[in-house]
Coordinates of C-alpha atoms in Angstrom, one line a residue:
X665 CA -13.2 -25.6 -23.5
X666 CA -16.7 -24.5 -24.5
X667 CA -17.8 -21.4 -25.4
X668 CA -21.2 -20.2 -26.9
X669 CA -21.3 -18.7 -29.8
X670 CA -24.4 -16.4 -31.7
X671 CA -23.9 -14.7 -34.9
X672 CA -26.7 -12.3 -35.5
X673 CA -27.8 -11.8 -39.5
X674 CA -30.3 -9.9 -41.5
X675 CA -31.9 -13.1 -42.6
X676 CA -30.9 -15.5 -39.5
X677 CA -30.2 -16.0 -36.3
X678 CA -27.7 -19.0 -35.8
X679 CA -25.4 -20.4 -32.8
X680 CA -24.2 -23.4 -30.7
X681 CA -21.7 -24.4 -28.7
X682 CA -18.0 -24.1 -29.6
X683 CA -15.3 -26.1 -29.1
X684 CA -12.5 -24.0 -29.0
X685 CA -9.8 -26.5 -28.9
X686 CA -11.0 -27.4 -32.3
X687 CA -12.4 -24.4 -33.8
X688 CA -15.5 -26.1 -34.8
X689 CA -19.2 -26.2 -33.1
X690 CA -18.9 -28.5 -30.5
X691 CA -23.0 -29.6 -31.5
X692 CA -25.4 -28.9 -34.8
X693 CA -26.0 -25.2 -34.9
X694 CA -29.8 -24.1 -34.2
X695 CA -31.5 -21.2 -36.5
X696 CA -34.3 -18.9 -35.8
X697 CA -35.4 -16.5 -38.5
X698 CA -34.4 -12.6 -38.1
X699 CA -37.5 -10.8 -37.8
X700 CA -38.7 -8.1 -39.9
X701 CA -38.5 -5.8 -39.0
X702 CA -35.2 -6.6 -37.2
X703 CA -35.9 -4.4 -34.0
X704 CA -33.7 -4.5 -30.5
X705 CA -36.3 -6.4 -28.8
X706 CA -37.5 -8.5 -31.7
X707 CA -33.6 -9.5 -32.0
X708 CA -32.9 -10.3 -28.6
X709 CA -36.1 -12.8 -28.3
X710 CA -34.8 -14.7 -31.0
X711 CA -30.9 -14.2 -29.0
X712 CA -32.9 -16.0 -26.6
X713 CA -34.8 -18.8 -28.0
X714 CA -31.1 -19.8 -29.7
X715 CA -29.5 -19.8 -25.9
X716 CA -32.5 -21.0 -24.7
X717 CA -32.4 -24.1 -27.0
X718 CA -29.5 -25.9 -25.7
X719 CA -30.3 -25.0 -22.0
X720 CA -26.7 -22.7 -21.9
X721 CA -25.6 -20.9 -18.7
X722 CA -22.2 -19.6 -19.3
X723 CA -20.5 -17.0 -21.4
X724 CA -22.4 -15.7 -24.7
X725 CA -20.3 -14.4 -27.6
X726 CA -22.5 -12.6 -30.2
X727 CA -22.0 -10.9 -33.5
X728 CA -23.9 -8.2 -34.9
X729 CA -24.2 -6.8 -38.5
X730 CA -22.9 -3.2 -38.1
X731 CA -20.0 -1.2 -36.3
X732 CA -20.0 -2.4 -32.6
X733 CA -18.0 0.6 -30.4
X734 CA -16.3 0.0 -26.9
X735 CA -17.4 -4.1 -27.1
X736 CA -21.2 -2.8 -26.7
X737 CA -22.9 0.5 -28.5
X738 CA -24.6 0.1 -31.9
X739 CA -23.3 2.9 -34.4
X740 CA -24.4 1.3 -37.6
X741 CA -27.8 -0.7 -39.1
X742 CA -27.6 -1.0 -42.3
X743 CA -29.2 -4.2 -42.8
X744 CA -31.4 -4.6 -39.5
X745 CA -34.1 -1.9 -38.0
X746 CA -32.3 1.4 -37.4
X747 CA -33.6 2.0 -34.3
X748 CA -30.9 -0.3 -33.2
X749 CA -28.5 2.5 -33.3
X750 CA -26.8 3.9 -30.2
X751 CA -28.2 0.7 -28.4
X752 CA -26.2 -0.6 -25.9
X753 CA -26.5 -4.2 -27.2
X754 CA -24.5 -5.8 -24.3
X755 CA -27.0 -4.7 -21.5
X756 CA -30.2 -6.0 -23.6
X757 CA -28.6 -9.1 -24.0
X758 CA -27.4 -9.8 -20.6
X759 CA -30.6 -8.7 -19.5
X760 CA -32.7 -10.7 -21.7
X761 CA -30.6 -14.0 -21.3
X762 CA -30.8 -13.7 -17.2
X763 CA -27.8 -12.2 -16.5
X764 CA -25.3 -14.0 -18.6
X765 CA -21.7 -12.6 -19.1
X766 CA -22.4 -11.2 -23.1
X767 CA -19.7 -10.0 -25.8
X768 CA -20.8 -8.7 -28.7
X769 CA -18.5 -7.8 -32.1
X770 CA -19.3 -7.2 -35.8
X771 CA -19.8 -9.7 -37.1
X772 CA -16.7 -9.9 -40.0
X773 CA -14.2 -8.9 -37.7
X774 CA -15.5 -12.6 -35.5
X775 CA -15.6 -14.3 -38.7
X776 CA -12.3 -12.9 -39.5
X777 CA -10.9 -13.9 -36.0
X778 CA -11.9 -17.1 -36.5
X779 CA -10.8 -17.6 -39.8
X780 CA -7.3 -16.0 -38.7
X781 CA -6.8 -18.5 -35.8
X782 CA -8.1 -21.6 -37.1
X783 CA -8.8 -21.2 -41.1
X784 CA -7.6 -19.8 -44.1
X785 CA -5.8 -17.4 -43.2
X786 CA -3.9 -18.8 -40.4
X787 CA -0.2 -18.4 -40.3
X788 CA -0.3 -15.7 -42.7
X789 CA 1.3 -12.2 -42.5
X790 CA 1.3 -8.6 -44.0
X791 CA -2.6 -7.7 -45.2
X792 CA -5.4 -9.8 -45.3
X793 CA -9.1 -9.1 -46.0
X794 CA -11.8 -11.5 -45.0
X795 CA -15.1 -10.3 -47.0
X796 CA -18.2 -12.3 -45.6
X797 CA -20.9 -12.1 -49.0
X798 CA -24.4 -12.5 -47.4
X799 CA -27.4 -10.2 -46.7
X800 CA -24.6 -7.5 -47.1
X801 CA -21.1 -7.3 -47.3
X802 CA -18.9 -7.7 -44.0
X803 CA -15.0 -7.2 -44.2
X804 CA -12.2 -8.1 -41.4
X805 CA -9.3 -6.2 -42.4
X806 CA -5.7 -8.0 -40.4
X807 CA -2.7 -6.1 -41.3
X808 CA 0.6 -8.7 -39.6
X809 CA -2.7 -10.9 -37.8
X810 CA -3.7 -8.1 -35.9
X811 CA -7.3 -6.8 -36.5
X812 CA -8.7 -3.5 -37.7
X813 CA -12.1 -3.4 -36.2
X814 CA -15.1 -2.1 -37.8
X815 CA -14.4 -1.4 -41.3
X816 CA -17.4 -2.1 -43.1
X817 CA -16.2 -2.0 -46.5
X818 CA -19.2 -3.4 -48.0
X819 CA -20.3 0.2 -47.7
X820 CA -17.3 1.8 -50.5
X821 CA -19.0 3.3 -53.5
X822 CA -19.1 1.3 -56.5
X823 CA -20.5 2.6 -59.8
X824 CA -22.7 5.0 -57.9
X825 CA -23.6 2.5 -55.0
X826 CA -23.2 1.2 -51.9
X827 CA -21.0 -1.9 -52.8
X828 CA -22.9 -4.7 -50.8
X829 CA -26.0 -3.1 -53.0
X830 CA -24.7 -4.2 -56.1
X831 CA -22.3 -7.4 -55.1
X832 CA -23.5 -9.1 -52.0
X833 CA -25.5 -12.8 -52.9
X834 CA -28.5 -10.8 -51.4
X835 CA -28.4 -8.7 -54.7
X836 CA -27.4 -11.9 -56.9
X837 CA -30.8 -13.8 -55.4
X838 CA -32.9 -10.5 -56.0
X839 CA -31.5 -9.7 -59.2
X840 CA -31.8 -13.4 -60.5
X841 CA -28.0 -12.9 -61.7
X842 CA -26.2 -16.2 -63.2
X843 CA -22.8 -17.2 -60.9
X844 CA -20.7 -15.4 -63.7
X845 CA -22.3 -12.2 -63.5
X846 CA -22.2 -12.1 -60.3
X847 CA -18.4 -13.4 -60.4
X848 CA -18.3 -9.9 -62.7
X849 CA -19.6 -7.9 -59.8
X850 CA -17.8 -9.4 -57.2
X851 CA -14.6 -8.9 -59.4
X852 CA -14.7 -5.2 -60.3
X853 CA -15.7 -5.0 -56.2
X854 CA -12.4 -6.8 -55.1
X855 CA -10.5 -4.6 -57.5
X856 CA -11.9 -1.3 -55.9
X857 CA -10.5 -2.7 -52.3
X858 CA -7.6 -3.9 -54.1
X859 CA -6.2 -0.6 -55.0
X860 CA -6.9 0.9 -51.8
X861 CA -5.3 -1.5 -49.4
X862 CA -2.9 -3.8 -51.3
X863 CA -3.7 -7.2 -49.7
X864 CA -1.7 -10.1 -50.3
X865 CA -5.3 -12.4 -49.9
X866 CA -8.8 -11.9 -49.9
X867 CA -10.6 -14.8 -47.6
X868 CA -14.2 -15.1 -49.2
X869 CA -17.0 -15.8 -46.7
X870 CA -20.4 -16.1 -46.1
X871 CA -22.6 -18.7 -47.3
X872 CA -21.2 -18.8 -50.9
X873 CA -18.3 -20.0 -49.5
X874 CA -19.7 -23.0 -49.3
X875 CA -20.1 -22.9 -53.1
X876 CA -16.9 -21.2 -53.9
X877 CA -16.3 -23.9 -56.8
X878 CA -19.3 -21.8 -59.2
X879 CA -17.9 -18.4 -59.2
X880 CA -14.0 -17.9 -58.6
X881 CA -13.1 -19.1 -61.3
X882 CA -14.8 -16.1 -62.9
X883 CA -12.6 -13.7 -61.3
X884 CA -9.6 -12.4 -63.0
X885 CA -7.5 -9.8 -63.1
X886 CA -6.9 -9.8 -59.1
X887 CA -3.2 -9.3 -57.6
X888 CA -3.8 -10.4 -54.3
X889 CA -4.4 -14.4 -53.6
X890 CA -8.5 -15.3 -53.4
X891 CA -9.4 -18.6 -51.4
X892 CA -12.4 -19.2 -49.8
X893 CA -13.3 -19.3 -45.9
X894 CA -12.4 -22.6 -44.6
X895 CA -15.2 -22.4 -41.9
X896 CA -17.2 -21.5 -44.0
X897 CA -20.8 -20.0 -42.7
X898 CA -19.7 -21.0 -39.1
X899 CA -16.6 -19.0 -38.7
X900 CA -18.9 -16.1 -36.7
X901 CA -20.4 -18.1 -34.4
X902 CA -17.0 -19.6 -34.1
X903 CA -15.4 -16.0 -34.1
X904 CA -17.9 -14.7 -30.8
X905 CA -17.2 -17.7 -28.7
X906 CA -13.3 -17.1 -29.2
X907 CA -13.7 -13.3 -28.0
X908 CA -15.9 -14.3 -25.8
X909 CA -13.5 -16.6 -24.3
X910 CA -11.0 -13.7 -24.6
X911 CA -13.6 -11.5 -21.5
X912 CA -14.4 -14.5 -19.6
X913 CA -10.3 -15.1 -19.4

């Protein structure tokens, strides 16, 4: 079975088909930049040029960077144009793909799905935290499998700071910071969650998941097991189609 799934960044806008049998994009993923500023219409034309791209017709699963409420209304923005908030992002995106059946979800908590189902964390019990390191930082948080939506723990204070300020790779490519100071950040971040929720593992996502092999080394002193996202950058679009799959059902 084949879904479509769109996961919605501050820097890009990536999807394809998914294969959910498999888990995996059923064909190479296609990319459009986010514009700036990231606006509801500006978002949904690039939505639609994705779709658009492989000629799609059926169910749409998209994520978006900030608290999605009752599988539609925009509550948070932090890292696209604020005027997105108390948009109702399912309506624009129906409306702007013709009519299309559309699910929207943050975009962790797909990631998280996806990497709960068919990744790293599958099979596992008690708490797990998914933490997705990219423009900002996105957590899943799965207590027994079962998500907690929204949590948006890339917005805890650190040292006087939003978190995902000070420890997403957004802030290690502005910064110019080496893979061990970041790994320093990252560290003293993971400890903060640590000793509020206890997890038993932390899946690391995002694109630097891909280059997991530079930086957790660097991390010490952590309780809870630290293993990196085994879809890697595609576990959101992967995440969307499955929820997706979920309405359509």
């Amino acid at each position: 079975m084949q879904i479509f799934g769109l996961d919605i960044g501050g820097s890009g806008i990536k999807g394809a088909p998914v294969d959910l049998d498999r888990g995996d994009l059923a064909q190479e993923r296609f990319k459009v930049l986010t514009p700036q500023p990231a606006t509801p219409d500006g978002v949904a034309d690039g939505v639609q040029q994705v779709v658009e791209h492989y000629g799609w017709t059926g169910p749409v699963g998209l994520t978006f960077p900030g608290v999605v409420t009752d599988g539609s209304t925009i509550r948070t923005a932090a890292n696209v144009d604020r005027s997105w908030i108390d948009t109702d992002a399912r309506a624009l995106f129906s409306e702007r793909l013709g009519g299309l059946p559309v699910t929207v979800v943050n975009d962790a908590d797909a990631a998280g799905v996806a990497e709960m189902h068919f990744g790293a964390g599958r099979d596992r019990r008690g708490t797990v935290i998914l933490l997705t390191f990219g423009t900002g930082i996105g957590s899943a948080l799965f207590i027994d499998g079962a998500l907690v939506p929204n949590t948006e723990l890339g917005h805890l204070e650190l040292h006087g700071h939003d978190a995902e300020k000070r420890a997403s790779s957004k802030a290690k490519e502005d910064e110019d910071l080496s893979w061990e100071h970041w790994a320093h950040r990252v560290q003293k971040y993971l400890a903060h969650v640590e000793m509020l929720f206890s997890p038993e593992l932390f899946i690391v996502g995002g694109g630097v998941s891909r280059k997991s092999h530079k930086f957790l080394h660097y991390i010490e002193g952590i309780k809870a097991e630290i293993v990196p996202a085994q879809l890697q950058n595609n576990a959101g679009i992967v995440g969307a189609a499955m929820r997706a799959a979920e309405k359509d059902g």
